[in-house]
Amino acid sequence: MTETPPPLVFQTLNEIGIIAQLAGRRFEQVMPLGLSLAQFTALNHLVRMGDGRSLVRMASALQVTKASMGEVVRKLAEKALVTITPDP
């Protein structure tokens, strides 16, 4: 019994996913200070939008959960790249 190959759209999306994963990994290999792609994205967002962004606003803009954003910002603070202050 022969299997039917997956539809072209699935094959295309699968290849795009593989390329994205490989590109993201390579990106992280050349980042200074051992930054992850998520950390770089958060720093880039702060540079473009300015300091003082709340975790909720950053999480919404970057389409991640507040908990995930909090972890990324905490790691940036450990590397002394950001300062965490209470949200008034």
mmCIF file of C-alpha atoms in Angstrom:
data_model
loop_
_atom_site.group_PDB
_atom_site.id
_atom_site.type_symbol
_atom_site.label_atom_id
_atom_site.label_comp_id
_atom_site.label_asym_id
_atom_site.label_seq_id
_atom_site.Cartn_x
_atom_site.Cartn_y
_atom_site.Cartn_z
ATOM 1 C CA MET A 1 0.000 0.000 0.000
ATOM 2 C CA THR A 2 1.472 3.393 -0.994
ATOM 3 C CA GLU A 3 1.038 6.467 1.102
ATOM 4 C CA THR A 4 -0.369 9.639 -0.367
ATOM 5 C CA PRO A 5 2.164 12.467 -0.072
ATOM 6 C CA PRO A 6 1.092 15.384 2.114
ATOM 7 C CA PRO A 7 -0.517 18.331 0.350
ATOM 8 C CA LEU A 8 1.854 20.925 -1.104
ATOM 9 C CA VAL A 9 0.763 23.552 1.419
ATOM 10 C CA PHE A 10 1.789 21.281 4.302
ATOM 11 C CA GLN A 11 5.138 20.495 2.669
ATOM 12 C CA THR A 12 5.773 24.207 2.122
ATOM 13 C CA LEU A 13 4.868 25.173 5.694
ATOM 14 C CA ASN A 14 6.983 22.320 7.038
ATOM 15 C CA GLU A 15 10.019 23.589 5.096
ATOM 16 C CA ILE A 16 9.411 27.142 6.326
ATOM 17 C CA GLY A 17 9.265 25.823 9.914
ATOM 18 C CA ILE A 18 12.555 23.978 9.476
ATOM 19 C CA ILE A 19 14.227 27.073 7.998
ATOM 20 C CA ALA A 20 12.896 29.252 10.853
ATOM 21 C CA GLN A 21 14.209 26.813 13.459
ATOM 22 C CA LEU A 22 17.656 26.587 11.853
ATOM 23 C CA ALA A 23 17.870 30.355 11.363
ATOM 24 C CA GLY A 24 16.853 31.017 14.972
ATOM 25 C CA ARG A 25 19.468 28.595 16.249
ATOM 26 C CA ARG A 26 22.196 30.174 14.104
ATOM 27 C CA PHE A 27 21.079 33.637 15.246
ATOM 28 C CA GLU A 28 21.524 32.603 18.876
ATOM 29 C CA GLN A 29 24.990 31.191 18.164
ATOM 30 C CA VAL A 30 26.280 34.598 17.035
ATOM 31 C CA MET A 31 24.497 36.763 19.610
ATOM 32 C CA PRO A 32 26.779 38.548 22.072
ATOM 33 C CA LEU A 33 26.465 37.822 25.796
ATOM 34 C CA GLY A 34 24.698 34.535 25.072
ATOM 35 C CA LEU A 35 21.418 36.278 24.301
ATOM 36 C CA SER A 36 18.528 34.113 23.199
ATOM 37 C CA LEU A 37 16.314 35.140 20.331
ATOM 38 C CA ALA A 38 13.573 36.007 22.841
ATOM 39 C CA GLN A 39 15.955 38.209 24.844
ATOM 40 C CA PHE A 40 17.170 39.988 21.721
ATOM 41 C CA THR A 41 13.568 40.553 20.620
ATOM 42 C CA ALA A 42 12.666 42.046 24.010
ATOM 43 C CA LEU A 43 15.719 44.334 23.986
ATOM 44 C CA ASN A 44 14.955 45.397 20.431
ATOM 45 C CA HIS A 45 11.381 46.204 21.461
ATOM 46 C CA LEU A 46 12.595 48.352 24.356
ATOM 47 C CA VAL A 47 15.041 50.200 22.114
ATOM 48 C CA ARG A 48 12.301 50.958 19.581
ATOM 49 C CA MET A 49 9.488 51.739 22.025
ATOM 50 C CA GLY A 50 11.419 53.246 24.943
ATOM 51 C CA ASP A 51 11.997 52.331 28.549
ATOM 52 C CA GLY A 52 9.301 51.932 31.142
ATOM 53 C CA ARG A 53 7.189 49.374 29.301
ATOM 54 C CA SER A 54 5.136 47.122 31.554
ATOM 55 C CA LEU A 55 5.398 43.344 31.263
ATOM 56 C CA VAL A 56 1.773 43.207 30.150
ATOM 57 C CA ARG A 57 2.339 45.693 27.323
ATOM 58 C CA MET A 58 5.541 43.986 26.225
ATOM 59 C CA ALA A 59 3.948 40.535 26.359
ATOM 60 C CA SER A 60 1.007 41.752 24.301
ATOM 61 C CA ALA A 61 3.236 43.421 21.717
ATOM 62 C CA LEU A 62 5.446 40.343 21.383
ATOM 63 C CA GLN A 63 2.505 37.919 21.569
ATOM 64 C CA VAL A 64 3.726 35.896 24.538
ATOM 65 C CA THR A 65 2.367 35.335 28.026
ATOM 66 C CA LYS A 66 3.147 37.718 30.871
ATOM 67 C CA ALA A 67 4.960 34.867 32.648
ATOM 68 C CA SER A 68 7.180 34.219 29.619
ATOM 69 C CA MET A 69 7.944 37.911 29.269
ATOM 70 C CA GLY A 70 8.756 38.113 32.972
ATOM 71 C CA GLU A 71 11.266 35.284 32.615
ATOM 72 C CA VAL A 72 12.931 36.939 29.602
ATOM 73 C CA VAL A 73 13.177 40.296 31.406
ATOM 74 C CA ARG A 74 14.510 38.611 34.549
ATOM 75 C CA LYS A 75 17.298 36.992 32.512
ATOM 76 C CA LEU A 76 18.097 40.351 30.892
ATOM 77 C CA ALA A 77 18.298 41.903 34.356
ATOM 78 C CA GLU A 78 20.695 39.145 35.481
ATOM 79 C CA LYS A 79 22.938 40.151 32.563
ATOM 80 C CA ALA A 80 22.650 43.807 33.670
ATOM 81 C CA LEU A 81 21.024 44.766 30.357
ATOM 82 C CA VAL A 82 17.793 46.075 31.881
ATOM 83 C CA THR A 83 16.657 47.358 35.240
ATOM 84 C CA ILE A 84 13.387 46.106 36.674
ATOM 85 C CA THR A 85 11.294 48.669 38.541
ATOM 86 C CA PRO A 86 7.837 48.264 40.091
ATOM 87 C CA ASP A 87 4.948 49.234 37.827
ATOM 88 C CA PRO A 88 3.126 52.109 39.550
#
